[in-house]
mmCIF file of C-alpha atoms in Angstrom:
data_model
loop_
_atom_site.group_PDB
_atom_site.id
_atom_site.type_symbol
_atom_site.label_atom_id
_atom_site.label_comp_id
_atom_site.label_asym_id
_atom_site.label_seq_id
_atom_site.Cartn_x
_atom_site.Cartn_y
_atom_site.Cartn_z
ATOM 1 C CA UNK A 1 -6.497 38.309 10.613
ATOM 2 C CA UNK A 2 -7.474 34.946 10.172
ATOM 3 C CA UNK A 3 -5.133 31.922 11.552
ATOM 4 C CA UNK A 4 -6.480 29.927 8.356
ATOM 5 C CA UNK A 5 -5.286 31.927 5.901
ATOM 6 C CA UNK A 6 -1.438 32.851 7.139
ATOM 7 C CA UNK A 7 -1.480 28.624 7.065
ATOM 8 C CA UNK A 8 -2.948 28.643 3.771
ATOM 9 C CA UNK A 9 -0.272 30.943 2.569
ATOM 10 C CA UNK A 10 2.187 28.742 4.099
ATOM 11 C CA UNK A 11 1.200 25.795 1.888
ATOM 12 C CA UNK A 12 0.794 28.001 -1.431
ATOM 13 C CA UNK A 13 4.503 29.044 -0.331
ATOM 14 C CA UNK A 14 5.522 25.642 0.137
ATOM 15 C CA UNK A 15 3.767 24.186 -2.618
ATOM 16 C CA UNK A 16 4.245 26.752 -5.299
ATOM 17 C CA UNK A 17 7.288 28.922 -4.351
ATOM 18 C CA UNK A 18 7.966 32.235 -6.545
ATOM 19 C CA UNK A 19 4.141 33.291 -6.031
ATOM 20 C CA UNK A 20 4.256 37.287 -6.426
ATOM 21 C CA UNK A 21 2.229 39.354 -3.650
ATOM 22 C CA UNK A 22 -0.701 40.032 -6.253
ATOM 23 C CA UNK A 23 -1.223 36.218 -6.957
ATOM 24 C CA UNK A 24 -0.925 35.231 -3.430
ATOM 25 C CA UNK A 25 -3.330 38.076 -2.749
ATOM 26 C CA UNK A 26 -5.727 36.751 -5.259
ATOM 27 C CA UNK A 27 -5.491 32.895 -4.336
ATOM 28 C CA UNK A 28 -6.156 34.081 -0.323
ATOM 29 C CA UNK A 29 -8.922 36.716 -1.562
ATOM 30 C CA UNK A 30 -7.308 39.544 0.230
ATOM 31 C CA UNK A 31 -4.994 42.571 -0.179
ATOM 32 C CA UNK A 32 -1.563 43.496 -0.727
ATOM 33 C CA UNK A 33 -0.863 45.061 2.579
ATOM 34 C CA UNK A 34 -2.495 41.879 3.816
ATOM 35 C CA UNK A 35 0.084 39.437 2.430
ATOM 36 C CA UNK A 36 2.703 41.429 3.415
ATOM 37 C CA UNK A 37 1.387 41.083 7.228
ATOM 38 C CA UNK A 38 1.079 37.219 6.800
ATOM 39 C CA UNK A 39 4.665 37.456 5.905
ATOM 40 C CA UNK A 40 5.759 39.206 8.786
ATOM 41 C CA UNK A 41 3.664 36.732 11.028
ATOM 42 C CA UNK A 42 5.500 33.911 9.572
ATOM 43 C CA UNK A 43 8.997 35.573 10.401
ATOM 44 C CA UNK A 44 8.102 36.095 13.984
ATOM 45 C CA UNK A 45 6.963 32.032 13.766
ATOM 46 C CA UNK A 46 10.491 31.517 12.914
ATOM 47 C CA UNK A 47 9.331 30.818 9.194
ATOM 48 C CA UNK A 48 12.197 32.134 6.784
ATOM 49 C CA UNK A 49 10.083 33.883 3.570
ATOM 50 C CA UNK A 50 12.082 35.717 1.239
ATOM 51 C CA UNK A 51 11.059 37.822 -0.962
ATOM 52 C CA UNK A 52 12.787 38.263 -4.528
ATOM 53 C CA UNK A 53 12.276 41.615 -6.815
ATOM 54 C CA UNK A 54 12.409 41.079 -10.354
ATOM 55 C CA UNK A 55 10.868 39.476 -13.121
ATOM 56 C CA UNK A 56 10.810 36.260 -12.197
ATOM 57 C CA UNK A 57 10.638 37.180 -7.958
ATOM 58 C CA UNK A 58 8.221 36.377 -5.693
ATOM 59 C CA UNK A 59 7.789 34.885 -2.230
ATOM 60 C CA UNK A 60 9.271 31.566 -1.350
ATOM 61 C CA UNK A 61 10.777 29.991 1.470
ATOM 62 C CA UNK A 62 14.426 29.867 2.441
ATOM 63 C CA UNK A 63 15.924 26.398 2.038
ATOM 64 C CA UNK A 64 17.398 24.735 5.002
ATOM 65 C CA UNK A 65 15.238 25.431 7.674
ATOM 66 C CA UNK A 66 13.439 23.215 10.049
ATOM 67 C CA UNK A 67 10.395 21.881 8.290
ATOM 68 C CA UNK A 68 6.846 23.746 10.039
ATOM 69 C CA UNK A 69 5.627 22.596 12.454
ATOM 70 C CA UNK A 70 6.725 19.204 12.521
ATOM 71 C CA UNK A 71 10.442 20.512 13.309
ATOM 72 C CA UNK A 72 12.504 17.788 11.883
ATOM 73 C CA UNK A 73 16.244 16.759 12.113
ATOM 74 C CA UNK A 74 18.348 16.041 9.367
ATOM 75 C CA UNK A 75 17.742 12.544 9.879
ATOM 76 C CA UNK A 76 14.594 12.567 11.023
ATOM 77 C CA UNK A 77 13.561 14.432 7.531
ATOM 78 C CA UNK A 78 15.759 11.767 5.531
ATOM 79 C CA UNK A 79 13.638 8.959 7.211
ATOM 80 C CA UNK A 80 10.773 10.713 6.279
ATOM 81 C CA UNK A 81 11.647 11.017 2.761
ATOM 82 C CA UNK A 82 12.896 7.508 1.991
ATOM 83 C CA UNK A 83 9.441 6.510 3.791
ATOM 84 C CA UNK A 84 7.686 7.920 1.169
ATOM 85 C CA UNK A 85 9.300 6.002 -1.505
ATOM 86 C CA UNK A 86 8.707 3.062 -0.045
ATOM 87 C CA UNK A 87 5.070 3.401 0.615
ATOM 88 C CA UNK A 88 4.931 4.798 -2.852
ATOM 89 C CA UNK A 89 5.921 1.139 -4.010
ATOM 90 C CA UNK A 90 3.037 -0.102 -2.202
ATOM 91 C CA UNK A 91 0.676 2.532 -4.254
ATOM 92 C CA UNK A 92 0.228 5.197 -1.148
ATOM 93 C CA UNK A 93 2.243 7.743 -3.371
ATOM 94 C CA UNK A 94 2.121 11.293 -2.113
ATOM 95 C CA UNK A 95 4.108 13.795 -4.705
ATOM 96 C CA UNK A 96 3.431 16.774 -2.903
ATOM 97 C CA UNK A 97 4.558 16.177 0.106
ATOM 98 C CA UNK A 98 7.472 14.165 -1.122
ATOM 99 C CA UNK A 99 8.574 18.002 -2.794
ATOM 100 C CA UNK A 100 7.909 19.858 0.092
ATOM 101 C CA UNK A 101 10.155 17.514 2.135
ATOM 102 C CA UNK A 102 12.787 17.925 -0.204
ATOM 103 C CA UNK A 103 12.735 21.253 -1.239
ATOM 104 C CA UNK A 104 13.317 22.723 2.244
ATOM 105 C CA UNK A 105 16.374 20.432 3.065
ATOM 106 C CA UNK A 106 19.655 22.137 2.889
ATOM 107 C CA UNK A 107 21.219 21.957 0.047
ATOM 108 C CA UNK A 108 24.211 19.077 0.520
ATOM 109 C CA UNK A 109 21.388 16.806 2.341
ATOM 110 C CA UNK A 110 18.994 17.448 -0.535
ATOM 111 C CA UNK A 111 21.790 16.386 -2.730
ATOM 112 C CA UNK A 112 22.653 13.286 -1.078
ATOM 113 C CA UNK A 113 19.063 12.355 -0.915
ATOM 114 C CA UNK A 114 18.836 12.636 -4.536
ATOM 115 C CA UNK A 115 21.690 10.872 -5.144
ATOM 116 C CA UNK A 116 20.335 7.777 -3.081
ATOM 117 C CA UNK A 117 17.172 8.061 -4.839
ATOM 118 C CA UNK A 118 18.458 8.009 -8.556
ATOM 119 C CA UNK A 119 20.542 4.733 -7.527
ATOM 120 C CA UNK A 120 17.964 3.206 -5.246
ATOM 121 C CA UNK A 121 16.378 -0.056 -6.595
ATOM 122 C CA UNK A 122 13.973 -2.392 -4.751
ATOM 123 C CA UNK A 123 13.214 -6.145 -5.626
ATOM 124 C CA UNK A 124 9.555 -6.072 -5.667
ATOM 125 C CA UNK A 125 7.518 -4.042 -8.718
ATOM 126 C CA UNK A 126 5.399 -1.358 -8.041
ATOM 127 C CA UNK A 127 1.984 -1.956 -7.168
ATOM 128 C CA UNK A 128 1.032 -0.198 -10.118
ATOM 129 C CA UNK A 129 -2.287 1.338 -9.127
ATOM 130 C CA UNK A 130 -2.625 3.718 -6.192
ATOM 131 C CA UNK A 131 -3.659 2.788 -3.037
ATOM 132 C CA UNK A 132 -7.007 4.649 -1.965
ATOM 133 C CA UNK A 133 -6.341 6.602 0.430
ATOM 134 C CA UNK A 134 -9.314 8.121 1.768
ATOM 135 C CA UNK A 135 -10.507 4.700 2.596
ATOM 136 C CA UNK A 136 -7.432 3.353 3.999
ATOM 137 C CA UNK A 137 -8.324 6.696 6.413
ATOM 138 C CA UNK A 138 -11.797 5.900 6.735
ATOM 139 C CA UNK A 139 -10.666 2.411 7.391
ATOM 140 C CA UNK A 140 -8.109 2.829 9.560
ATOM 141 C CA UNK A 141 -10.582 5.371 12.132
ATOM 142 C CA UNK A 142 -13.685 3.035 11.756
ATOM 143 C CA UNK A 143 -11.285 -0.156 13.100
ATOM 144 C CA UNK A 144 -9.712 1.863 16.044
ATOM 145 C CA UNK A 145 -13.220 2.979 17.582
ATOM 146 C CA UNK A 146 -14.680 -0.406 16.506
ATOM 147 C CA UNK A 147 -17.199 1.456 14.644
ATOM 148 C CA UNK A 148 -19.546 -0.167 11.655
ATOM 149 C CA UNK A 149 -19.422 1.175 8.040
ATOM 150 C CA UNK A 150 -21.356 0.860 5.306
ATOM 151 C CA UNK A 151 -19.681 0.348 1.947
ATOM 152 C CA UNK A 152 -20.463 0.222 -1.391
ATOM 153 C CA UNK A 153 -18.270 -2.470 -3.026
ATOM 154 C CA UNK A 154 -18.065 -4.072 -6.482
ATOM 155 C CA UNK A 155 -16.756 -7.767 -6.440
ATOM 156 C CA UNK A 156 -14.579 -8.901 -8.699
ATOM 157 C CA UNK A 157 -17.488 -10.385 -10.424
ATOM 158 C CA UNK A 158 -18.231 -6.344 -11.232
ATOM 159 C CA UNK A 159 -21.444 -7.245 -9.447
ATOM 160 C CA UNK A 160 -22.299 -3.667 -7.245
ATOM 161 C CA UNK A 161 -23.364 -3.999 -3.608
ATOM 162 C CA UNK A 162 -23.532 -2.075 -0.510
ATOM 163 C CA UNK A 163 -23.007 -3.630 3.224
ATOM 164 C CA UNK A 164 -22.296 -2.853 6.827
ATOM 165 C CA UNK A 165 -19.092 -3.872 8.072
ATOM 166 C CA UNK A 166 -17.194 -4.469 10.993
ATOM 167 C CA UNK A 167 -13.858 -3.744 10.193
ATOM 168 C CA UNK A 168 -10.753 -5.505 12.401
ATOM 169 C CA UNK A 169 -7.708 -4.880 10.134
ATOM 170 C CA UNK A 170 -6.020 -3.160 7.306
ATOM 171 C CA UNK A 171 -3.305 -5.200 5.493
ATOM 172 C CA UNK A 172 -0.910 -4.196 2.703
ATOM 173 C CA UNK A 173 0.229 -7.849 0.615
ATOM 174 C CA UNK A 174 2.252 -7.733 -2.485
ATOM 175 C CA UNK A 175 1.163 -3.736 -3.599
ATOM 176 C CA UNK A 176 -2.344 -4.147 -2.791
ATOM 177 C CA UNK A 177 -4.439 -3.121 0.317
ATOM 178 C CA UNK A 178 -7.199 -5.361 2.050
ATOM 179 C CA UNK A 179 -9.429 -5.122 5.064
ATOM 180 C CA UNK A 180 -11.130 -7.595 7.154
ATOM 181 C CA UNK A 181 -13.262 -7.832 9.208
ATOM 182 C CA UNK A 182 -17.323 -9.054 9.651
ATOM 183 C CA UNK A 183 -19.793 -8.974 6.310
ATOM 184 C CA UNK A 184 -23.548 -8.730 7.852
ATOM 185 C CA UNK A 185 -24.430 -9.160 3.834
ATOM 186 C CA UNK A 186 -22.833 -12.488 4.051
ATOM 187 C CA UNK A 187 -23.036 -13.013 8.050
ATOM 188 C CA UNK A 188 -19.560 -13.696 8.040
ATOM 189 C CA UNK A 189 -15.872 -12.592 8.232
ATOM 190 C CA UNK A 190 -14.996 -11.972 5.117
ATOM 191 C CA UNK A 191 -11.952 -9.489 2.994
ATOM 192 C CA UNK A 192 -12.185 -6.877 1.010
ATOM 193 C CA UNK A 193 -10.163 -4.847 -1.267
ATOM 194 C CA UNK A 194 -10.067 -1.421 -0.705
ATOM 195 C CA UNK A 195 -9.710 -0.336 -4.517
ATOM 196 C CA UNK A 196 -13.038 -2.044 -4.819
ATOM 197 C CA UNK A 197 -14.490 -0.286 -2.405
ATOM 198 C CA UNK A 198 -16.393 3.061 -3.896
ATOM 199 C CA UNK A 199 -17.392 4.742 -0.841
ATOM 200 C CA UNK A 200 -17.415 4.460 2.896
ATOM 201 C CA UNK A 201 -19.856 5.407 5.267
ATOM 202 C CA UNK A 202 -19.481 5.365 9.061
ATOM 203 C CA UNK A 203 -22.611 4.289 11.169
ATOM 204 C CA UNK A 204 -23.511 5.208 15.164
ATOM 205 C CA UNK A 205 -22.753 1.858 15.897
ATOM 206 C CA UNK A 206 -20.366 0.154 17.267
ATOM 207 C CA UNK A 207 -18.890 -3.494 17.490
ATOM 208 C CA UNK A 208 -16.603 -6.015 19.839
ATOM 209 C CA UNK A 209 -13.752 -7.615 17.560
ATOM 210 C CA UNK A 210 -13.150 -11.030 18.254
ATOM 211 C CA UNK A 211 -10.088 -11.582 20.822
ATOM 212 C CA UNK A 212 -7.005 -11.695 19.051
ATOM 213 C CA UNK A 213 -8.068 -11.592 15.634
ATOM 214 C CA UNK A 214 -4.923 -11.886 13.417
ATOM 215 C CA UNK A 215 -6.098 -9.837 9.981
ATOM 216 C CA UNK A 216 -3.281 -10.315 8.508
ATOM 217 C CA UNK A 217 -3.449 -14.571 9.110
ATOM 218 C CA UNK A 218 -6.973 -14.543 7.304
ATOM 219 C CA UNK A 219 -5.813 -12.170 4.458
ATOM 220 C CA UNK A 220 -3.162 -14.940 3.627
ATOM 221 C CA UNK A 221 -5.745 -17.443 4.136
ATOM 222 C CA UNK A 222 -8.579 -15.994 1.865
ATOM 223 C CA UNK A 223 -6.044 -15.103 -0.674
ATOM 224 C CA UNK A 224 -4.722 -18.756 -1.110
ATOM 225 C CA UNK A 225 -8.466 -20.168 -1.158
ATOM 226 C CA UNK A 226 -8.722 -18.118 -4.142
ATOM 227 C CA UNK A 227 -10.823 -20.234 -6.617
ATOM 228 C CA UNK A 228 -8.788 -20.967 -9.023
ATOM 229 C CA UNK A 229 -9.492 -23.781 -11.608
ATOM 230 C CA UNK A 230 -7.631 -26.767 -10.153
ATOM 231 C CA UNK A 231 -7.404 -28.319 -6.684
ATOM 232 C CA UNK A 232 -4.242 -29.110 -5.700
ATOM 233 C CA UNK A 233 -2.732 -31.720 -2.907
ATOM 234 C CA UNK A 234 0.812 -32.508 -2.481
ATOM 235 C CA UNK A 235 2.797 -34.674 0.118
ATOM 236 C CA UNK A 236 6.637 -33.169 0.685
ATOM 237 C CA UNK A 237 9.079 -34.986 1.843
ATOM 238 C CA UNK A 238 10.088 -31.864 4.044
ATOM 239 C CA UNK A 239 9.838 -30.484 7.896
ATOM 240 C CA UNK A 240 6.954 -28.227 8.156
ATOM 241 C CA UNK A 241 9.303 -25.328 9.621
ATOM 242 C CA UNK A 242 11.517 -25.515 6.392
ATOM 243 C CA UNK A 243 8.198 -25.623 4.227
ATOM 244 C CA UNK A 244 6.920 -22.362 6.221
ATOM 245 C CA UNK A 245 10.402 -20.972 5.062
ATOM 246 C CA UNK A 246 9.702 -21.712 1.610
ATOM 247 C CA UNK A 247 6.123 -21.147 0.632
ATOM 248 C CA UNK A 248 4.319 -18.132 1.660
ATOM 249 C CA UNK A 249 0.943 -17.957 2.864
ATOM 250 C CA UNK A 250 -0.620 -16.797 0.228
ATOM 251 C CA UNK A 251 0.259 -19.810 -2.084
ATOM 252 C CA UNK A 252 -1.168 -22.383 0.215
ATOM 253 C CA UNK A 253 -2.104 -24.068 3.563
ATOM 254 C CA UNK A 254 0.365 -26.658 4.869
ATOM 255 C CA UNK A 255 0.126 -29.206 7.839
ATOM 256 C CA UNK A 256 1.959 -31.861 9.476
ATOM 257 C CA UNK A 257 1.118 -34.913 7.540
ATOM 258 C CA UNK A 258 3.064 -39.125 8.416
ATOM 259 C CA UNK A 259 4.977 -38.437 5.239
ATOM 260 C CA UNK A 260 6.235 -35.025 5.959
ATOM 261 C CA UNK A 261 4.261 -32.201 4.896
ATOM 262 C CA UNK A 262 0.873 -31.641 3.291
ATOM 263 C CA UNK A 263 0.443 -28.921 1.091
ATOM 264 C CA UNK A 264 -2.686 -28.015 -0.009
ATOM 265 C CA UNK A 265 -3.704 -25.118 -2.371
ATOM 266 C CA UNK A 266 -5.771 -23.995 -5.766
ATOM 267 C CA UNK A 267 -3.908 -23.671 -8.954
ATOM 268 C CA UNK A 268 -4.914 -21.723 -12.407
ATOM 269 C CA UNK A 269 -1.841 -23.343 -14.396
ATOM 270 C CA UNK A 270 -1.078 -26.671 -13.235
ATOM 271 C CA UNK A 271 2.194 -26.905 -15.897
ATOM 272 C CA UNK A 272 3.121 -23.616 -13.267
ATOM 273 C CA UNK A 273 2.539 -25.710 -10.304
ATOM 274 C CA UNK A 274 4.964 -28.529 -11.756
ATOM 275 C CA UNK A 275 7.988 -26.273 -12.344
ATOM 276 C CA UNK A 276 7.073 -24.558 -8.880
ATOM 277 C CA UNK A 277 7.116 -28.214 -6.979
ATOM 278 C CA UNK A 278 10.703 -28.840 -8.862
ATOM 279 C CA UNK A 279 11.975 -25.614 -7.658
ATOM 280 C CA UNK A 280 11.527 -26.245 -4.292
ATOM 281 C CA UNK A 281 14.356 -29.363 -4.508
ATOM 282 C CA UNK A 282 11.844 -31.837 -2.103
ATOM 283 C CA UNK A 283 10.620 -35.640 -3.036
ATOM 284 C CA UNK A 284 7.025 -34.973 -3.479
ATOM 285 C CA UNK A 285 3.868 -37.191 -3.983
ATOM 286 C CA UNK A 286 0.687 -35.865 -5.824
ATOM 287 C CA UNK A 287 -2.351 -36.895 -4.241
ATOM 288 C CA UNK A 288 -4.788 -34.356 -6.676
ATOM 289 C CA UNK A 289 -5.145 -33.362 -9.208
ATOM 290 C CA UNK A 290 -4.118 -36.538 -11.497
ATOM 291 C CA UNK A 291 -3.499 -33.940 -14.025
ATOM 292 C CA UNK A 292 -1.063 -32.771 -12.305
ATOM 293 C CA UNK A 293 1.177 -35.773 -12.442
ATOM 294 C CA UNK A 294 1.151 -35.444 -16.354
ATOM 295 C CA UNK A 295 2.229 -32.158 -16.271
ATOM 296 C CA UNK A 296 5.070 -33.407 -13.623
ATOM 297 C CA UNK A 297 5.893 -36.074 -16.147
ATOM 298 C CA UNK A 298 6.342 -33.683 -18.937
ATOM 299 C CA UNK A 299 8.275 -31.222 -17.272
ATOM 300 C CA UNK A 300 10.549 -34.159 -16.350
ATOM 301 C CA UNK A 301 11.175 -34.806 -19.710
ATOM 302 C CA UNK A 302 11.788 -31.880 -20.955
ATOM 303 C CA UNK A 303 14.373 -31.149 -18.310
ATOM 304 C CA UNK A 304 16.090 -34.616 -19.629
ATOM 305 C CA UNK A 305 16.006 -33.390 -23.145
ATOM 306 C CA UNK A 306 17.728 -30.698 -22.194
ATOM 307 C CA UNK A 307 20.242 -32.015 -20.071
ATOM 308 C CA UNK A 308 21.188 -34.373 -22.896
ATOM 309 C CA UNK A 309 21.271 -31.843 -25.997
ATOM 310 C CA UNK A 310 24.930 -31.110 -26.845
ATOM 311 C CA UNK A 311 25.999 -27.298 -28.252
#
């Protein structure tokens, strides 16, 4: 009697409740009398099955007990749940075992876990595609043991390679999921985006990350370097601790400058980078682009025109 397949019956149970003896015996390629032991060794493992006569009966498990073999609270199991929503906004979605969660909480938790869910709202979209997750597992392994990989990647310039990497860090920014860590294509630290990546190898060799590598620091950085058409320098007339407060990493570097702050940065839109510099309430002086003054200019007029247009 193999420990395998009372565990596989388990999962069918859990994943597809209502199976009838005859499936389940055909899905674990055994008999009858079988499936009725596994269901006896799941009793004595303190595993409720029930099993309903009828038409529509079958096996299934009894809702409300503690979930195998993790043994969860109430809480605990709530916390679970909700965690799963969240990661699901940043595309790690995982609709199976979201179910299985649910379906074995008793009944007046499940219901108050729906409730939440149906009037639950978050402030940031969804990352709209899914995150992959058998290289954020790869990943995550290969950058614990400091061991190399070998990827094959495809830039965003839909050009195909394949390199070893070191990888020091995963990191998760605005729905999407980078690594970084040392190119020896490039012979330098570099990040890459895991739904670009196409396959993972790991290698028998291993690396030393640099002390106190902060992944998520270069992430930011290499996501604000970004080259985008225009070049952008501004002075604010602002303390660089309030700038921090206001403009994320990702949209640009910023250091102490004899005027207040310098913000540097690359811009597709510069008419976006206007209306972004007036929403941040500061004096400002453009240094570059001088294209970027006209599109100041204009946005200043049209923000007189329409303070001065009468209903």
């Amino acid at each position: 009697m193999s420990t395998s397949n009372v565990l596989a019956m388990l999962e069918l149970l859990q994943t597809q409740p209502g199976l009838t003896g005859p499936e389940l015996a055909r899905r674990l390629e055994v008999d009858g009398r079988t499936v009725r032991r596994y269901v006896t060794i799941l009793a004595d493992l303190g595993v409720p099955v029930q099993a309903e006569r009828g038409r529509h009966g079958g096996y299934r498990l009894l809702p409300g007990y503690k979930l195998p073999p993790l043994m969860l609270t109430d809480d605990e199991a709530v916390s679970v749940v909700f965690g799963l929503l969240t990661a699901a906004r940043q595309g790690v979605e995982a609709p199976a075992a979201l179910a299985k969660i649910e379906r074995v909480l008793p009944a007046r938790l499940r219901e108050r876990v729906q409730a939440v869910r149906e009037t639950l709202g978050f402030t940031t979209a969804h990352a709209g595609k899914r995150a992959p997750v058998e290289q954020l597992l790869a990943l995550g392994e290969a950058t614990r043991a400091h061991r190399r990989v070998r990827v094959a990647y495809r830039s965003w310039r839909e050009e195909e390679t394949e390199r070893d990497f070191d990888p020091y860090g995963v990191v998760v920014h605005n729905g999407r999921w980078y690594t970084a860590g040392h190119d020896h294509r490039s012979g330098e630290v570099r990040t890459l985006r895991l739904d670009r990546i196409r396959s993972i190898t790991s290698l028998q060799v291993y690396f030393q990350p640099p002390p106190d590598f902060d992944a998520v620091a270069h992430v930011l950085r290499g996501l604000a370097a970004v080259p985008f058409r225009h070049e952008v320098e501004v002075v604010l007339r602002a303390e660089l601790a309030d700038a921090a407060s206001r403009i994320p990493p990702a949209a640009g570097t910023l250091a102490v400058h004899p005027d207040g702050v310098l913000l540097s940065c690359r811009a597709e839109r510069l008419d976006g980078m206007a209306r972004m510099l007036a929403g941040l309430g500061w004096d400002f002086t453009v240094r570059r682009p001088e294209a970027l003054r006209d599109e100041v200019t204009a946005l200043a007029a049209r923000l007189d025109e329409s303070a001065r247009r009468r209903s």
